[in-house]
């Protein structure tokens, strides 16, 4: 078997790492393609070092752009990689829901190369999210759907995707978290920032629907500033958000928060693992907070990861400032959600995914 993995944006790296490691243990030859969607050292490079990922064999270097431009550039460039690849890959793995995911899946599917979608079946049922469209299209293109949870399997069944294409393997990002938690804790990032472990909140915001409109962003910052009257609020700022914060009228609310640069994987895990509360619009962080047992308020109207609400520490509170402040106050007064660890968040998801990908690759060889 010869497996080609395609990553592009920050949340992809921690998902592909345990799969690549498990395939390497099985002696499978692999190549890693980076689309270049994320290109900053802090958004990309540092993750390769910290997660022990191999250096990408190919970097498509597509960079930023409109959705059409970015997706189109990846489609063209990755198709060329596939056509020139010798041997022909027996499977292409695409993780997550970013533009790189859907573009690579489409290029591979059209060339008849089997596609495995890692983290398949998630649905927010909100088609205004670019990620939702990427998920739907990728799932329908994929030959193998590696799902994290039962709700994902149900979503796929409802869309007519046959059970034979689905393998419920669990959450690979949590494999990565479990592997790196001891090292992350040992870094002591909170103290280095002058924060008392257990005595601060962590915020992340980068969804276009939250940060691109100055009024919405202003209201969210106002709510966060109110939370900051109860405890220090540290906010690693995504580049998309950084650009918006410079806008008029937002500086004052932002000054109540402790703004820092985007963090590496270990540094961020060090921060969140000792946080009293997390407030976020990220998908992955909802899961990480559940795995860490840290109460999480999701600043969106929906989540594609309902298991974090049904079983974990997550609460979807939307973007109404009053509701956010009330929920934060409740969580800080000790009435936050406790939660338990969902099924298949056991650190072995990469092993199960590797077996499923190998079975897919073998099928291709036989055909
Ligand atoms: C992308 C994903 C989103 C994911 C997020 C994680 C899509 C549709 N969205 O959103 O699902 O949650 O990544 O971060 O794929 N920029 C830099 N340096 C970088 C990368 C980006 O400065 O290394 C800036 C650029 O100005 C760019 C902006 O950030 O315009 C947004 O980057 P882009 O990759 O388009 O989308 P994200 O908002 O990061």
CSV table of C-alpha atoms and ligand atoms in Angstrom, one decimal:
chain,number,residue,atom,x,y,z
A,1,UNK,CA,0.0,0.0,0.0
A,2,UNK,CA,1.0,3.6,-0.7
A,3,UNK,CA,-0.9,6.2,1.2
A,4,UNK,CA,-0.9,9.9,0.5
A,5,UNK,CA,-2.1,12.3,3.2
A,6,UNK,CA,-3.2,15.9,2.4
A,7,UNK,CA,-3.1,18.6,5.1
A,8,UNK,CA,-3.5,22.3,4.8
A,9,UNK,CA,-4.8,24.1,7.9
A,10,UNK,CA,-3.9,24.1,11.6
A,11,UNK,CA,-6.7,21.7,12.7
A,12,UNK,CA,-5.6,19.0,10.2
A,13,UNK,CA,-2.2,18.4,11.7
A,14,UNK,CA,-3.3,16.9,15.0
A,15,UNK,CA,-5.7,14.6,13.3
A,16,UNK,CA,-3.3,13.1,10.7
A,17,UNK,CA,-0.4,12.6,13.2
A,18,UNK,CA,-1.7,9.5,15.0
A,19,UNK,CA,-2.8,7.9,11.7
A,20,UNK,CA,0.6,8.4,10.1
A,21,UNK,CA,2.3,7.0,13.2
A,22,UNK,CA,0.0,3.9,13.2
A,23,UNK,CA,0.5,3.3,9.4
A,24,UNK,CA,4.3,3.7,9.9
A,25,UNK,CA,4.2,1.0,12.6
A,26,UNK,CA,2.6,-1.3,10.0
A,27,UNK,CA,5.4,-0.6,7.5
A,28,UNK,CA,3.2,1.3,5.1
A,29,UNK,CA,4.9,3.7,2.7
A,30,UNK,CA,3.3,7.2,3.0
A,31,UNK,CA,3.7,10.7,1.6
A,32,UNK,CA,2.5,13.9,3.1
A,33,UNK,CA,1.3,16.8,1.0
A,34,UNK,CA,0.8,20.3,2.5
A,35,UNK,CA,-1.4,22.5,0.5
A,36,UNK,CA,0.0,25.7,2.0
A,37,UNK,CA,-3.4,27.0,3.0
A,38,UNK,CA,-1.8,27.9,6.4
A,39,UNK,CA,1.7,29.0,5.9
A,40,UNK,CA,2.8,31.0,9.0
A,41,UNK,CA,5.3,29.3,11.4
A,42,UNK,CA,2.8,29.8,14.2
A,43,UNK,CA,-0.1,28.4,12.2
A,44,UNK,CA,1.7,25.5,10.6
A,45,UNK,CA,5.5,25.0,11.1
A,46,UNK,CA,5.5,24.7,14.9
A,47,UNK,CA,2.9,21.9,14.7
A,48,UNK,CA,5.1,19.7,12.6
A,49,UNK,CA,7.9,19.9,15.1
A,50,UNK,CA,5.8,19.5,18.2
A,51,UNK,CA,3.7,16.6,16.8
A,52,UNK,CA,6.6,14.8,15.4
A,53,UNK,CA,5.1,14.9,11.9
A,54,UNK,CA,7.4,14.2,9.0
A,55,UNK,CA,8.3,17.2,6.9
A,56,UNK,CA,5.8,17.5,4.0
A,57,UNK,CA,7.1,15.7,0.8
A,58,UNK,CA,5.3,18.3,-1.3
A,59,UNK,CA,4.2,21.8,-0.5
A,60,UNK,CA,1.7,23.2,-2.9
A,61,UNK,CA,2.2,26.7,-1.5
A,62,UNK,CA,-1.3,28.0,-2.4
A,63,UNK,CA,-1.6,30.5,0.4
A,64,UNK,CA,-4.7,32.6,1.2
A,65,UNK,CA,-7.4,33.8,-1.1
A,66,UNK,CA,-11.2,33.7,-1.7
A,67,UNK,CA,-12.8,30.3,-1.3
A,68,UNK,CA,-13.0,29.8,-5.0
A,69,UNK,CA,-9.5,30.8,-5.6
A,70,UNK,CA,-8.0,28.8,-2.7
A,71,UNK,CA,-10.0,25.7,-3.5
A,72,UNK,CA,-9.4,26.0,-7.2
A,73,UNK,CA,-5.6,26.4,-6.8
A,74,UNK,CA,-5.5,23.3,-4.6
A,75,UNK,CA,-7.6,21.3,-7.1
A,76,UNK,CA,-5.3,22.1,-9.9
A,77,UNK,CA,-2.0,21.6,-8.0
A,78,UNK,CA,-3.0,18.4,-6.2
A,79,UNK,CA,-4.4,16.9,-9.4
A,80,UNK,CA,-0.9,17.3,-10.9
A,81,UNK,CA,0.7,15.7,-7.9
A,82,UNK,CA,-1.6,12.7,-8.3
A,83,UNK,CA,-0.9,12.4,-12.0
A,84,UNK,CA,2.9,12.6,-11.5
A,85,UNK,CA,2.9,10.3,-8.5
A,86,UNK,CA,4.8,7.0,-9.0
A,87,UNK,CA,3.6,4.6,-7.9
A,88,UNK,CA,-0.1,5.7,-8.0
A,89,UNK,CA,-1.4,6.1,-4.4
A,90,UNK,CA,-3.6,3.2,-3.2
A,91,UNK,CA,-5.5,5.7,-1.0
A,92,UNK,CA,-5.6,9.4,-0.3
A,93,UNK,CA,-6.5,10.6,3.2
A,94,UNK,CA,-8.1,14.0,3.8
A,95,UNK,CA,-8.8,15.1,7.4
A,96,UNK,CA,-11.4,17.6,8.7
A,97,UNK,CA,-13.5,20.2,6.8
A,98,UNK,CA,-11.2,22.9,5.4
A,99,UNK,CA,-10.9,24.0,1.8
A,100,UNK,CA,-7.9,21.8,1.4
A,101,UNK,CA,-10.0,18.8,2.4
A,102,UNK,CA,-12.7,19.2,-0.2
A,103,UNK,CA,-10.3,20.2,-3.0
A,104,UNK,CA,-8.0,17.2,-2.5
A,105,UNK,CA,-11.0,14.8,-2.2
A,106,UNK,CA,-12.4,16.0,-5.5
A,107,UNK,CA,-9.1,15.8,-7.4
A,108,UNK,CA,-8.5,12.2,-6.1
A,109,UNK,CA,-12.1,11.0,-6.7
A,110,UNK,CA,-12.1,12.2,-10.3
A,111,UNK,CA,-8.9,10.3,-11.0
A,112,UNK,CA,-10.4,7.2,-9.4
A,113,UNK,CA,-8.0,7.2,-6.4
A,114,UNK,CA,-9.8,5.9,-3.3
A,115,UNK,CA,-10.4,8.6,-0.8
A,116,UNK,CA,-10.6,8.2,3.0
A,117,UNK,CA,-12.2,11.1,4.9
A,118,UNK,CA,-11.0,11.4,8.4
A,119,UNK,CA,-13.5,12.9,10.8
A,120,UNK,CA,-16.4,12.2,8.5
A,121,UNK,CA,-20.2,12.6,9.2
A,122,UNK,CA,-20.1,15.8,11.3
A,123,UNK,CA,-23.0,18.2,10.6
A,124,UNK,CA,-23.9,21.6,12.1
A,125,UNK,CA,-26.9,21.7,9.8
A,126,UNK,CA,-25.8,25.3,9.1
A,127,UNK,CA,-25.1,25.7,5.4
A,128,UNK,CA,-23.8,29.3,5.9
A,129,UNK,CA,-20.6,27.7,7.4
A,130,UNK,CA,-18.0,27.0,4.7
A,131,UNK,CA,-16.9,24.0,6.7
A,132,UNK,CA,-20.4,22.5,6.5
A,133,UNK,CA,-20.4,22.6,2.7
A,134,UNK,CA,-16.9,21.1,2.7
A,135,UNK,CA,-18.0,18.3,5.0
A,136,UNK,CA,-21.0,17.4,2.9
A,137,UNK,CA,-19.2,17.3,-0.4
A,138,UNK,CA,-16.2,15.5,1.0
A,139,UNK,CA,-18.3,12.8,2.6
A,140,UNK,CA,-20.2,12.1,-0.6
A,141,UNK,CA,-17.0,11.8,-2.6
A,142,UNK,CA,-15.2,9.6,-0.1
A,143,UNK,CA,-14.9,5.8,-0.4
A,144,UNK,CA,-14.1,5.3,3.3
A,145,UNK,CA,-15.7,7.5,6.0
A,146,UNK,CA,-13.8,7.4,9.2
A,147,UNK,CA,-16.3,8.7,11.8
A,148,UNK,CA,-15.7,9.8,15.4
A,149,UNK,CA,-19.1,9.0,16.9
A,150,UNK,CA,-22.5,7.4,16.5
A,151,UNK,CA,-24.2,10.8,15.6
A,152,UNK,CA,-21.9,11.0,12.6
A,153,UNK,CA,-22.9,7.6,11.4
A,154,UNK,CA,-26.6,8.6,11.7
A,155,UNK,CA,-26.0,11.8,9.7
A,156,UNK,CA,-24.4,9.8,6.9
A,157,UNK,CA,-27.1,7.1,6.9
A,158,UNK,CA,-29.7,9.9,6.6
A,159,UNK,CA,-27.9,11.1,3.5
A,160,UNK,CA,-28.0,7.7,1.9
A,161,UNK,CA,-24.4,6.7,2.5
A,162,UNK,CA,-24.2,3.0,2.9
A,163,UNK,CA,-22.9,1.4,6.1
A,164,UNK,CA,-20.2,-0.5,4.1
A,165,UNK,CA,-18.4,2.8,3.4
A,166,UNK,CA,-18.4,3.8,7.1
A,167,UNK,CA,-15.9,2.9,9.8
A,168,UNK,CA,-16.5,4.3,13.3
A,169,UNK,CA,-12.9,4.6,14.6
A,170,UNK,CA,-13.2,7.4,17.2
A,171,UNK,CA,-11.5,10.7,17.8
A,172,UNK,CA,-8.0,10.9,16.5
A,173,UNK,CA,-7.4,14.4,17.8
A,174,UNK,CA,-7.9,13.0,21.3
A,175,UNK,CA,-5.2,10.4,20.6
A,176,UNK,CA,-2.9,13.3,20.0
A,177,UNK,CA,-4.0,15.1,23.2
A,178,UNK,CA,-3.4,12.1,25.3
A,179,UNK,CA,0.0,11.5,23.9
A,180,UNK,CA,1.1,15.1,24.5
A,181,UNK,CA,-0.6,16.1,27.7
A,182,UNK,CA,2.2,15.3,30.1
A,183,UNK,CA,4.8,17.2,28.0
A,184,UNK,CA,2.3,20.1,27.6
A,185,UNK,CA,1.6,20.3,31.3
A,186,UNK,CA,5.3,20.3,32.1
A,187,UNK,CA,5.8,23.4,30.0
A,188,UNK,CA,4.0,25.5,32.7
A,189,UNK,CA,2.7,28.1,30.2
A,190,UNK,CA,0.1,29.6,32.6
A,191,UNK,CA,2.7,30.5,35.2
A,192,UNK,CA,5.1,31.8,32.5
A,193,UNK,CA,2.2,34.2,31.5
A,194,UNK,CA,1.7,35.2,35.2
A,195,UNK,CA,-1.6,33.2,35.4
A,196,UNK,CA,-2.7,31.1,38.3
A,197,UNK,CA,-3.4,27.5,37.2
A,198,UNK,CA,-7.2,27.0,37.5
A,199,UNK,CA,-7.7,30.8,37.8
A,200,UNK,CA,-8.1,32.1,34.3
A,201,UNK,CA,-10.3,31.6,31.1
A,202,UNK,CA,-9.1,30.9,27.6
A,203,UNK,CA,-10.8,32.4,24.6
A,204,UNK,CA,-10.5,31.6,20.9
A,205,UNK,CA,-12.5,33.2,18.1
A,206,UNK,CA,-12.0,32.9,14.3
A,207,UNK,CA,-15.3,31.9,12.6
A,208,UNK,CA,-16.1,34.3,9.8
A,209,UNK,CA,-19.7,34.6,11.2
A,210,UNK,CA,-18.2,35.9,14.5
A,211,UNK,CA,-15.2,38.0,13.5
A,212,UNK,CA,-15.9,39.4,10.0
A,213,UNK,CA,-18.7,41.7,11.1
A,214,UNK,CA,-17.5,44.5,13.4
A,215,UNK,CA,-20.8,44.7,15.2
A,216,UNK,CA,-20.9,41.0,16.0
A,217,UNK,CA,-17.3,41.0,17.0
A,218,UNK,CA,-17.8,44.1,19.2
A,219,UNK,CA,-20.7,42.5,21.0
A,220,UNK,CA,-18.6,39.4,21.7
A,221,UNK,CA,-15.7,41.4,22.9
A,222,UNK,CA,-18.0,43.3,25.2
A,223,UNK,CA,-19.2,40.0,26.8
A,224,UNK,CA,-15.7,38.8,27.1
A,225,UNK,CA,-14.7,42.0,28.8
A,226,UNK,CA,-17.5,41.5,31.3
A,227,UNK,CA,-16.1,38.0,32.0
A,228,UNK,CA,-12.7,39.5,32.5
A,229,UNK,CA,-14.0,41.4,35.5
A,230,UNK,CA,-14.3,38.0,37.2
A,231,UNK,CA,-11.0,36.4,36.2
A,232,UNK,CA,-8.1,37.0,33.7
A,233,UNK,CA,-9.1,36.1,30.1
A,234,UNK,CA,-6.3,35.0,27.8
A,235,UNK,CA,-7.0,35.2,24.1
A,236,UNK,CA,-4.5,33.7,21.5
A,237,UNK,CA,-5.5,35.6,18.4
A,238,UNK,CA,-6.0,33.9,15.0
A,239,UNK,CA,-4.6,35.9,12.1
A,240,UNK,CA,-8.1,36.4,10.6
A,241,UNK,CA,-9.2,37.9,13.9
A,242,UNK,CA,-6.1,39.9,14.4
A,243,UNK,CA,-6.8,41.8,11.2
A,244,UNK,CA,-10.4,42.6,12.4
A,245,UNK,CA,-9.4,43.7,15.9
A,246,UNK,CA,-7.6,46.6,14.4
A,247,UNK,CA,-10.9,48.0,13.2
A,248,UNK,CA,-12.4,51.1,14.9
A,249,UNK,CA,-14.1,50.9,18.2
A,250,UNK,CA,-12.9,47.4,19.2
A,251,UNK,CA,-9.6,48.3,20.9
A,252,UNK,CA,-11.2,49.3,24.2
A,253,UNK,CA,-13.1,46.0,24.8
A,254,UNK,CA,-10.1,44.1,23.5
A,255,UNK,CA,-7.8,45.9,26.0
A,256,UNK,CA,-9.7,44.1,28.9
A,257,UNK,CA,-8.4,40.8,27.6
A,258,UNK,CA,-4.9,39.3,27.6
A,259,UNK,CA,-4.2,39.1,23.8
A,260,UNK,CA,-1.3,36.8,22.8
A,261,UNK,CA,0.0,35.4,19.6
A,262,UNK,CA,-1.4,32.0,18.2
A,263,UNK,CA,0.2,29.3,20.3
A,264,UNK,CA,1.9,26.1,19.3
A,265,UNK,CA,0.1,22.8,20.0
A,266,UNK,CA,1.9,22.0,23.3
A,267,UNK,CA,1.7,25.6,24.6
A,268,UNK,CA,-2.0,25.9,23.9
A,269,UNK,CA,-2.6,22.5,25.5
A,270,UNK,CA,-0.7,23.7,28.5
A,271,UNK,CA,-2.9,26.7,28.7
A,272,UNK,CA,-6.3,24.9,28.2
A,273,UNK,CA,-5.5,22.0,30.5
A,274,UNK,CA,-5.2,24.3,33.5
A,275,UNK,CA,-8.0,26.7,32.5
A,276,UNK,CA,-11.1,27.3,34.7
A,277,UNK,CA,-13.2,27.9,31.6
A,278,UNK,CA,-12.9,27.9,27.8
A,279,UNK,CA,-15.0,30.2,25.5
A,280,UNK,CA,-14.7,29.4,21.8
A,281,UNK,CA,-16.1,29.1,18.4
A,282,UNK,CA,-13.6,26.4,17.4
A,283,UNK,CA,-14.8,22.9,16.7
A,284,UNK,CA,-11.7,21.1,17.9
A,285,UNK,CA,-11.5,23.0,21.2
A,286,UNK,CA,-15.0,21.9,22.2
A,287,UNK,CA,-13.6,18.3,22.1
A,288,UNK,CA,-10.4,19.1,23.8
A,289,UNK,CA,-12.2,20.8,26.6
A,290,UNK,CA,-14.4,17.7,27.0
A,291,UNK,CA,-11.4,15.5,27.1
A,292,UNK,CA,-9.7,17.7,29.7
A,293,UNK,CA,-12.9,18.1,31.8
A,294,UNK,CA,-12.7,21.9,31.5
A,295,UNK,CA,-16.1,23.6,31.2
A,296,UNK,CA,-16.6,25.0,27.7
A,297,UNK,CA,-19.0,27.7,26.3
A,298,UNK,CA,-19.4,27.5,22.6
A,299,UNK,CA,-20.0,31.0,21.1
A,300,UNK,CA,-22.1,29.7,18.2
A,301,UNK,CA,-25.7,28.8,17.6
A,302,UNK,CA,-24.9,25.2,16.8
A,303,UNK,CA,-22.3,22.5,17.0
A,304,UNK,CA,-21.3,19.7,14.6
A,305,UNK,CA,-20.0,17.9,17.7
A,306,UNK,CA,-23.1,17.1,19.7
A,307,UNK,CA,-21.4,14.4,21.8
A,308,UNK,CA,-19.5,17.2,23.6
A,309,UNK,CA,-22.8,18.6,24.8
A,310,UNK,CA,-24.7,15.3,25.4
A,311,UNK,CA,-21.7,13.8,27.3
A,312,UNK,CA,-19.0,16.3,27.7
A,313,UNK,CA,-18.4,19.7,29.3
A,314,UNK,CA,-19.7,21.8,26.4
A,315,UNK,CA,-22.6,24.2,26.4
A,316,UNK,CA,-23.7,25.9,23.2
A,317,UNK,CA,-24.6,29.5,24.3
A,318,UNK,CA,-24.7,31.4,21.0
A,319,UNK,CA,-23.5,35.0,20.6
A,320,UNK,CA,-26.0,37.0,22.7
A,321,UNK,CA,-23.7,38.9,25.2
A,322,UNK,CA,-26.1,38.6,28.2
A,323,UNK,CA,-26.5,34.9,27.7
A,324,UNK,CA,-22.7,34.4,27.5
A,325,UNK,CA,-22.0,36.4,30.6
A,326,UNK,CA,-24.7,34.6,32.5
A,327,UNK,CA,-23.4,31.2,31.4
A,328,UNK,CA,-19.8,32.2,32.3
A,329,UNK,CA,-20.9,33.4,35.7
A,330,UNK,CA,-22.7,30.1,36.4
A,331,UNK,CA,-19.7,28.0,35.2
A,332,UNK,CA,-17.3,30.1,37.3
A,333,UNK,CA,-19.5,29.7,40.4
A,334,UNK,CA,-18.9,26.0,40.2
A,335,UNK,CA,-22.1,25.1,38.5
A,336,UNK,CA,-20.4,24.4,35.2
A,337,UNK,CA,-20.9,21.1,33.4
A,338,UNK,CA,-18.9,18.1,34.6
A,339,UNK,CA,-19.2,15.6,31.8
A,340,UNK,CA,-17.6,12.3,31.0
A,341,UNK,CA,-15.3,11.1,28.3
A,342,UNK,CA,-17.2,9.8,25.2
A,343,UNK,CA,-16.8,6.4,23.8
A,344,UNK,CA,-13.7,5.8,21.5
A,345,UNK,CA,-11.8,8.7,22.9
A,346,UNK,CA,-9.4,6.2,24.2
A,347,UNK,CA,-6.2,7.0,22.4
A,348,UNK,CA,-6.5,4.1,20.0
A,349,UNK,CA,-8.5,5.8,17.2
A,350,UNK,CA,-5.3,6.1,15.0
A,351,UNK,CA,-4.8,2.3,15.2
A,352,UNK,CA,-8.4,1.6,14.2
A,353,UNK,CA,-8.2,4.2,11.4
A,354,UNK,CA,-5.0,2.6,10.1
A,355,UNK,CA,-6.6,-0.8,9.8
A,356,UNK,CA,-9.5,0.7,7.9
A,357,UNK,CA,-7.3,2.7,5.5
A,358,UNK,CA,-5.2,-0.4,4.8
A,359,UNK,CA,-8.3,-2.4,4.0
A,360,UNK,CA,-9.3,0.3,1.6
A,361,UNK,CA,-5.9,0.4,0.0
A,362,UNK,CA,-6.0,-3.4,-0.4
A,363,UNK,CA,-9.3,-3.3,-2.1
A,364,UNK,CA,-7.9,-0.9,-4.7
A,365,UNK,CA,-5.0,-3.3,-5.4
A,366,UNK,CA,-7.4,-6.2,-5.9
A,367,UNK,CA,-9.6,-4.2,-8.3
B,1,LIG,C1,-9.5,27.8,8.1
B,1,LIG,C2,-10.6,26.8,7.9
B,1,LIG,C3,-11.4,26.7,9.2
B,1,LIG,C4,-10.5,26.3,10.3
B,1,LIG,C5,-9.4,27.3,10.4
B,1,LIG,C6,-8.4,27.0,11.5
B,1,LIG,C7,-11.7,26.8,5.6
B,1,LIG,C8,-12.9,27.2,4.9
B,1,LIG,N1,-11.6,27.3,6.9
B,1,LIG,O1,-10.0,29.1,8.4
B,1,LIG,O2,-12.4,25.7,9.0
B,1,LIG,O3,-11.2,26.3,11.5
B,1,LIG,O4,-8.7,27.4,9.1
B,1,LIG,O5,-7.5,28.1,11.6
B,1,LIG,O6,-10.8,26.1,5.2
B,1,LIG,N2,-3.6,33.7,7.5
B,1,LIG,C9,-2.3,34.1,7.9
B,1,LIG,N3,-1.4,33.1,8.1
B,1,LIG,C10,-1.7,31.8,7.9
B,1,LIG,C11,-3.0,31.4,7.4
B,1,LIG,C12,-4.0,32.4,7.3
B,1,LIG,O7,-2.0,35.2,8.2
B,1,LIG,O8,-0.8,30.9,8.0
B,1,LIG,C13,-4.6,34.8,7.4
B,1,LIG,C14,-4.8,35.2,6.0
B,1,LIG,O9,-4.8,36.6,5.9
B,1,LIG,C15,-6.1,34.7,5.6
B,1,LIG,C16,-6.9,34.5,6.9
B,1,LIG,O10,-5.9,34.3,7.9
B,1,LIG,O11,-6.8,35.5,4.7
B,1,LIG,C17,-7.8,33.3,6.9
B,1,LIG,O12,-7.1,32.1,6.5
B,1,LIG,P1,-7.9,30.9,5.7
B,1,LIG,O13,-7.0,29.7,5.6
B,1,LIG,O14,-8.5,31.4,4.5
B,1,LIG,O15,-9.1,30.6,6.7
B,1,LIG,P2,-9.2,30.4,8.2
B,1,LIG,O16,-10.0,31.5,8.7
B,1,LIG,O17,-7.8,30.2,8.9
